Every structure is written in structure tokens, then in C-alpha cells.
Short mmCIF file of C-alpha atoms in Angstrom, two decimals:
data_model
loop_
_atom_site.label_atom_id
_atom_site.label_comp_id
_atom_site.label_asym_id
_atom_site.label_seq_id
_atom_site.Cartn_x
_atom_site.Cartn_y
_atom_site.Cartn_z
CA MET A 1 76.37 105.56 135.11
CA ILE A 2 74.98 108.63 136.84
CA GLU A 3 76.81 109.71 139.98
CA MET A 4 75.28 111.43 143.00
CA ASN A 5 77.06 114.71 142.23
CA LEU A 6 75.40 114.96 138.81
CA ILE A 7 73.16 117.84 139.87
CA GLN A 8 76.05 120.10 140.79
CA ALA A 9 78.16 119.02 137.80
CA TYR A 10 75.30 119.37 135.29
CA GLY A 11 75.06 123.09 135.96
CA ASN A 12 78.67 123.49 134.82
CA PHE A 13 78.53 121.14 131.82
CA SER A 14 78.69 122.39 128.25
CA ALA A 15 75.63 121.92 126.03
CA GLU A 16 77.44 119.05 124.30
CA LYS A 17 78.09 117.23 127.59
CA ARG A 18 74.47 117.76 128.68
CA ILE A 19 73.24 116.22 125.43
CA ASP A 20 75.58 113.25 125.96
CA ILE A 21 74.16 112.71 129.46
CA ILE A 22 70.58 112.89 128.17
CA ARG A 23 71.30 110.62 125.19
CA ASN A 24 73.13 108.02 127.29
CA ASN A 25 70.32 107.93 129.84
CA TYR A 26 67.39 108.74 127.54
CA PRO A 27 65.07 105.83 128.42
CA ASN A 28 65.07 106.69 132.11
CA PHE A 29 66.34 110.28 132.24
CA LEU A 30 63.10 111.72 133.66
CA GLU A 31 63.01 108.93 136.24
CA ILE A 32 66.51 109.96 137.30
CA VAL A 33 65.43 113.60 137.60
CA ASP A 34 62.29 112.61 139.52
CA GLY A 35 64.42 110.43 141.79
CA TYR A 36 66.59 113.43 142.63
CA ILE A 37 63.45 115.47 143.33
CA GLU A 38 62.19 112.77 145.70
CA GLY A 39 65.61 112.69 147.35
CA LEU A 40 65.51 116.46 147.87
CA CYS A 41 62.02 116.18 149.38
CA TYR A 42 63.27 113.53 151.78
CA MET A 43 66.37 115.54 152.73
CA ILE A 44 64.27 118.66 153.36
CA GLU A 45 61.80 116.71 155.48
CA TYR A 46 64.62 115.01 157.38
CA GLU A 47 66.38 118.31 158.01
CA ARG A 48 63.14 119.83 159.28
CA GLY A 49 62.75 116.94 161.68
CA SER A 50 66.33 116.96 162.90
CA ASN A 51 66.21 120.72 163.46
CA GLY A 52 63.14 120.30 165.66
CA PHE A 53 60.83 122.16 163.27
CA GLY A 54 57.62 121.92 165.24
CA GLU A 55 57.11 119.77 168.28
CA ARG A 56 55.12 117.09 166.48
CA ASP A 57 56.90 117.34 163.13
CA ASN A 58 59.87 115.20 164.12
CA LEU A 59 60.29 112.32 161.65
CA GLY A 60 59.68 108.93 163.17
CA MET A 61 57.55 110.32 165.99
CA GLU A 62 54.01 109.02 165.99
CA ILE A 63 51.25 110.66 167.92
CA GLN A 64 48.55 108.26 168.98
CA ILE A 65 46.31 110.42 171.12
CA GLY A 66 42.82 110.35 169.68
CA ASN A 67 42.61 111.93 166.24
CA MET A 68 46.00 113.66 166.51
CA LYS A 69 47.90 110.90 164.67
CA SER A 70 45.77 111.18 161.54
CA GLU A 71 45.90 114.97 161.75
CA PHE A 72 49.70 114.84 162.02
CA MET A 73 49.98 112.46 159.06
CA GLN A 74 47.62 114.62 157.01
CA LYS A 75 49.70 117.75 157.68
CA LYS A 76 52.88 115.85 156.85
CA ALA A 77 51.42 114.60 153.55
CA ILE A 78 50.27 118.10 152.59
CA ARG A 79 53.68 119.52 153.46
CA ASN A 80 55.37 116.85 151.30
CA VAL A 81 53.13 117.71 148.33
CA LEU A 82 53.84 121.43 148.76
CA THR A 83 57.57 120.76 149.02
CA ARG A 84 57.55 118.64 145.85
CA GLU A 85 55.55 121.31 143.98
CA ALA A 86 57.97 124.01 145.16
CA LEU A 87 60.92 121.95 143.91
CA LEU A 88 59.29 121.32 140.52
CA LYS A 89 58.25 124.95 140.00
CA CYS A 90 61.26 126.49 141.79
CA ASP A 91 58.81 128.63 143.75
CA PHE A 92 59.92 128.75 147.36
CA SER A 93 57.61 131.49 148.56
CA GLY A 94 55.77 130.94 151.79
CA ASP A 95 57.12 128.62 154.46
CA VAL A 96 58.20 125.69 152.27
CA LEU A 97 61.80 125.84 153.48
CA ASP A 98 61.17 127.04 157.03
CA GLY A 99 63.33 125.16 159.49
CA VAL A 100 65.83 124.16 156.79
CA GLU A 101 69.42 125.34 157.09
CA LYS A 102 70.61 124.26 153.62
CA SER A 103 67.82 126.05 151.76
CA GLU A 104 70.18 127.74 149.27
CA ASP A 105 71.61 124.34 148.29
CA TYR A 106 68.12 122.91 147.77
CA ILE A 107 67.03 125.92 145.72
CA ARG A 108 70.16 125.64 143.54
CA ASP A 109 69.61 121.91 143.01
CA ALA A 110 65.93 122.45 142.17
CA LYS A 111 66.85 125.03 139.53
CA ILE A 112 69.37 122.65 137.96
CA LEU A 113 66.80 119.83 137.97
CA ARG A 114 64.30 122.14 136.25
CA GLU A 115 67.00 122.90 133.67
CA MET A 116 67.63 119.18 133.20
CA ARG A 117 63.93 118.56 132.57
CA ARG A 118 63.81 121.49 130.13
CA ASP A 119 66.90 120.21 128.27
CA TYR A 120 65.33 116.75 128.05
CA ASN A 121 62.14 118.20 126.57
CA VAL A 122 64.14 120.18 123.98
CA PHE A 123 66.11 117.03 123.11
CA ARG A 124 62.88 115.06 122.80
CA SER A 125 61.26 117.70 120.58
CA GLN A 126 64.33 117.66 118.31
CA LEU A 127 63.76 113.94 117.85
CA GLY A 128 60.18 114.70 116.81
CA MET A 129 58.74 112.85 119.78
CA ASP A 130 56.39 115.58 121.01
#
């Protein structure tokens, strides 16, 4: 079973241990990685909201004045897509992590998740599944 601290531990694992993790979770390994990415997106968005990043960007706050609610939701959706892309590509240029105190932790975790995906693809290619 995969534990929540897998991301941090994976970065310190030997190649042999990494292969064991991939092999033991092969059918749903990418789903696990994607789940961690989604979790990071949520934590970043939550931290932005709890740190008061923008008056109308607070999570759970709905703005119902005219067209402002749909505009707010549109900006939030775009920001979520940009955050997910930044995590996948490990490109945090721009304001993706503005208003986030734990940005170094999120960057570290994103790099490890990218490594996990890369290791999975190498493992898969060695099986002749590409």
C-alpha cells in the first residue's frame, strides 16, 4: 500500500526500491502520481485562499453580483489549469505560486512526481509496452 509520505521517500529510494514500488503498483501507478498532482493543486489553491491571496480568490466564497460570479469561476479554473501544468512541467515561472508560503515544498514534490512518471515510462519501455 502506498503511504502519503511516498513522494518524499521516493526521492531517497534506491533504483531497486523504485522499481519495486512501480512493479507492485503497476496497474494504477500513473493514477497514483496523478492523484498526488491533484492533491498538490488543491493544497496550493487552499493555501492561496487561506493566505488571502486576492480579495475574491478565497476558496468557498461565491460572488453573485451580476457577471462577477462567472468571471471569478473562470479565473479560478484558468488558475487551476496553469497550476496543474506548472506541476507537470516543473515550470514555476510567472505567478503560479504567488501567495503560497510552502512553494519550495511544492516544487520539490513536483520534481519527484516528474521523476516517478519518468521512471514509470522507462519501466514500461523495458517491458516493450511502448
